[in-house]
Amino acid sequence: MSKFAEISKITSTTLTQMKREGERIAMLTAYDSCFARLADQAGAEMLLVGDSVGMVFSGHENTLSVTLDQMIYHTQAVARAARRAFVVTDMPFMSYQVTPEEALRNAGRLVQEGRAEAVKLEGGASMATTISRIVTAGIPVVGHVGLTPQSVHIFGGFKVQGKGEMASRRVLADALAVQEAGAFAVVLEGIPATLAAEITRTLTIPTIGIGAGGDCDGQVLVMHDLLGLFDGFTPKFVKQYAQLGRDAEAAFGAYVREVKQQDFPTLAHSFQG
Ligand code: KIV
């Protein structure tokens, strides 16, 4: 058993040490206390309250309409359940892009009201000043480069980034800028596996990949994708470890049938006078 399995509380420094010692980091998204508790008990080192909540929980097409108050609400639910895992929350669209001061104020709310232990924000070199402002105030930051979903309309869809020489140099430069600005980890999303491997070798901070191949320091998946709960679409990089959507629909169907046939509730489910 790895020595990290015995650590009772994961911190940002544990994660740095994991990279140094070649121990892979398992991160999962979570949006509520029930699933956060299960992921925490299963040993995930990081729980990400992703703004993907806008898609898998609220049913939006993308992450752009998620608000800061919604992120605080979901972060509170996850933080209440997480005992061991390190809780990171996404800064939603327009909560950090206007000025570094506003970004810091909003990051502060996610920590103070939501009880996040770190915030994640999208963007590379252009976000360096903002990252540095937040870190200097004492809030750990996770960067996010490559396919940054809040820029979906710039990319013209959720498309793989960093293909070709110029584009790949830009993603590498973004990752380095994020590290230089003080982020303690960076998510690499939707980039070629070879580029993610190069960035992982170059950076001293842990890289967490999603759609970025197997050579990152850690991996993250959207929980609903992994559990087979989200049938919007299944990207190539997703592995479904369960079919909870199918099982839930079957259970709901059985309940509906039993109610209609008056097979539920029976005496066993009823109070006697
Ligand atoms: O919002 C999210 O779930 C994310 C992951 C895809 C990294 O940012």
mmCIF file of N, CA, C and O and ligand atoms in Angstrom, residues 29 31 48 50-52 90 120 144 187 189 210 220 222, ligand 1:
data_model
loop_
_atom_site.group_PDB
_atom_site.id
_atom_site.type_symbol
_atom_site.label_atom_id
_atom_site.label_comp_id
_atom_site.label_asym_id
_atom_site.label_seq_id
_atom_site.Cartn_x
_atom_site.Cartn_y
_atom_site.Cartn_z
ATOM 1 N N THR A 29 -14.812 15.044 -9.981
ATOM 2 C CA THR A 29 -15.706 16.162 -9.706
ATOM 3 C C THR A 29 -16.761 15.681 -8.710
ATOM 4 O O THR A 29 -17.058 14.487 -8.609
ATOM 5 N N TYR A 31 -20.520 17.441 -6.704
ATOM 6 C CA TYR A 31 -21.390 18.629 -6.635
ATOM 7 C C TYR A 31 -22.330 18.574 -5.435
ATOM 8 O O TYR A 31 -23.048 19.535 -5.180
ATOM 9 N N LEU A 48 -13.162 18.051 -7.099
ATOM 10 C CA LEU A 48 -13.322 19.316 -7.823
ATOM 11 C C LEU A 48 -14.803 19.641 -7.940
ATOM 12 O O LEU A 48 -15.558 18.885 -8.561
ATOM 13 N N GLY A 50 -16.693 21.245 -9.951
ATOM 14 C CA GLY A 50 -16.486 21.808 -11.294
ATOM 15 C C GLY A 50 -17.666 22.668 -11.715
ATOM 16 O O GLY A 50 -18.809 22.422 -11.310
ATOM 17 N N ASP A 51 -17.374 23.644 -12.576
ATOM 18 C CA ASP A 51 -18.507 24.397 -13.130
ATOM 19 C C ASP A 51 -19.231 23.549 -14.180
ATOM 20 O O ASP A 51 -20.261 23.961 -14.719
ATOM 21 N N SER A 52 -18.733 22.327 -14.412
ATOM 22 C CA SER A 52 -19.491 21.336 -15.187
ATOM 23 C C SER A 52 -20.824 21.044 -14.504
ATOM 24 O O SER A 52 -21.721 20.449 -15.102
ATOM 25 N N ASP A 90 -14.277 25.499 -8.795
ATOM 26 C CA ASP A 90 -14.083 26.307 -9.997
ATOM 27 C C ASP A 90 -14.563 27.727 -9.788
ATOM 28 O O ASP A 90 -15.650 27.955 -9.238
ATOM 29 N N LYS A 120 -9.911 26.965 -8.771
ATOM 30 C CA LYS A 120 -9.355 26.688 -10.101
ATOM 31 C C LYS A 120 -9.896 27.735 -11.063
ATOM 32 O O LYS A 120 -11.067 28.088 -10.995
ATOM 33 N N HIS A 144 -5.699 25.935 -15.337
ATOM 34 C CA HIS A 144 -6.443 25.056 -16.264
ATOM 35 C C HIS A 144 -6.133 25.576 -17.666
ATOM 36 O O HIS A 144 -6.534 26.684 -18.017
ATOM 37 N N VAL A 187 -4.597 21.824 -14.412
ATOM 38 C CA VAL A 187 -5.378 20.856 -15.195
ATOM 39 C C VAL A 187 -5.022 21.042 -16.665
ATOM 40 O O VAL A 187 -4.992 22.168 -17.175
ATOM 41 N N GLU A 189 -6.436 19.997 -20.161
ATOM 42 C CA GLU A 189 -7.652 19.395 -20.736
ATOM 43 C C GLU A 189 -7.592 19.402 -22.260
ATOM 44 O O GLU A 189 -7.233 20.411 -22.895
ATOM 45 N N ILE A 210 -7.235 15.563 -18.271
ATOM 46 C CA ILE A 210 -8.555 15.061 -18.684
ATOM 47 C C ILE A 210 -8.552 15.155 -20.205
ATOM 48 O O ILE A 210 -8.383 16.235 -20.770
ATOM 49 N N VAL A 220 -8.429 13.543 -13.854
ATOM 50 C CA VAL A 220 -9.727 13.964 -13.343
ATOM 51 C C VAL A 220 -10.787 13.540 -14.342
ATOM 52 O O VAL A 220 -10.554 13.560 -15.559
ATOM 53 N N VAL A 222 -15.254 13.821 -14.890
ATOM 54 C CA VAL A 222 -16.544 14.304 -14.396
ATOM 55 C C VAL A 222 -17.289 13.077 -13.847
ATOM 56 O O VAL A 222 -17.451 12.069 -14.547
HETATM 57 O O1 KIV B 1 -15.772 21.779 -14.524
HETATM 58 C C1 KIV B 1 -15.137 20.706 -14.578
HETATM 59 O O2 KIV B 1 -15.651 19.613 -14.329
HETATM 60 C C2 KIV B 1 -13.729 20.779 -14.947
HETATM 61 C C3 KIV B 1 -13.044 19.499 -15.272
HETATM 62 C C4 KIV B 1 -13.456 19.039 -16.611
HETATM 63 C C5 KIV B 1 -11.576 19.607 -15.161
HETATM 64 O O3 KIV B 1 -13.177 21.839 -15.018
#
